[in-house]
Amino acid sequence: ETRGLVLQWAVFISSILYVKKREHTKREWKEEKRLARHLQKEAQSQHNNSEFTEDQKKTIAKIATCLELRSAALQSTQSQDEFKLEDLKKLEPILKNILTYNKEFPFDVQPVPLRKILAPGEEEHLEFEEDDEEGGAGAGSPDSFPARVPGANEGTLLPRLPSEPGMTLLTINIEKIGLKDAGQCIDPYITVSVKDLNGIDLTPVQDTPVALRKEDTYVHFNVDIEIQKHVEKLTKGAAIFFEFKHYKPKKRFTSTKCFAFMEMDEIKPGAIVIELYKKPTDFKRKKLQLLTKKPLYLHLHQTLHKE
């Protein structure tokens, strides 16, 4: 069964590689997304009967990351730092020989979390379909706000709710966010909200204090967010949103730079990294665009409290 799955993947990547170069457009992008998600799901599967070792799963996840980078390169109008077709060709023998591959992976990439980039439902069967042609980035929040009020540097964080028997509370530690221009962000903070599928607030919105420090490509927060609803009481399809905001002195307002979100099936103890998306914030998760093809993410750590 495992060998059959590997063969299926190999045929898949071969079909992508040998399409004429001039045809490497929308269809290739969709096919790469589809294969990437197949690989991500296998790499992150928890079932004990998986015949892939943990090292093989890591390699599979890295191949998925490369496919995401390639599809991002196809959408990008910029040529620098692209993941080229020649790079993609190096993955074919690795994928075909995944059961025996024991060399160093040729690209410095990290596994990315499985994320629904397509409209809800499309990612479940991962089949090629034409994109929805409707315009617009989806209903979301505006990307600029008045300057923060005095005292806002301390944030608007709320204490943990009282515990209830049999109910689970969630604490999310926002460790850091990766941005290529992290050092240029003024008074950066993150707005955290919990929304249903229609973008309606399920809990009070909270702002973190201004970030602790900035270094290289990271803005560090190390702040705990207490989600203001028991996990069991969150509606199906809800998501926790993180909007990264910073002050623009020339325009005299606070702007949303990017956002990320975490869905209910991602709530589990431990560390998690989630992808960053371009503004405006799309609370309905209909039209999502990755912020960058670089390996930059929001780094979180979750703690579950249950009586």
Coordinates of N, CA and C in Angstrom, one line a residue, residues 193-203 238-239 283-284:
S193 N -8.5 37.5 18.1 CA -9.9 37.4 18.2 C -10.3 36.0 17.8
V194 N -11.5 35.6 18.3 CA -12.1 34.3 17.9 C -13.3 34.6 17.1
K195 N -13.4 34.0 15.9 CA -14.5 34.3 15.0 C -15.1 33.0 14.5
D196 N -16.4 33.1 14.2 CA -17.1 32.0 13.6 C -16.9 32.1 12.1
L197 N -17.5 31.2 11.3 CA -17.3 31.1 9.9 C -17.8 32.4 9.1
N198 N -18.7 33.1 9.8 CA -19.2 34.4 9.2 C -18.4 35.6 9.6
G199 N -17.3 35.4 10.4 CA -16.5 36.5 10.9 C -17.1 37.2 12.1
I200 N -18.0 36.6 12.8 CA -18.6 37.2 14.0 C -17.8 36.8 15.2
D201 N -17.6 37.8 16.1 CA -16.8 37.6 17.3 C -17.5 36.6 18.2
L202 N -16.7 35.6 18.7 CA -17.3 34.7 19.7 C -16.8 35.0 21.1
T203 N -15.7 35.8 21.2 CA -15.1 36.2 22.5 C -14.7 37.7 22.4
A238 N -15.0 27.5 13.9 CA -14.5 28.8 14.5 C -13.0 28.8 14.2
A239 N -12.4 30.0 14.3 CA -10.9 30.1 14.2 C -10.4 31.2 15.1
F283 N -11.7 37.3 7.7 CA -12.2 36.5 8.7 C -13.1 35.3 8.2
K284 N -13.6 35.4 7.0 CA -14.4 34.4 6.4 C -13.5 33.3 5.8

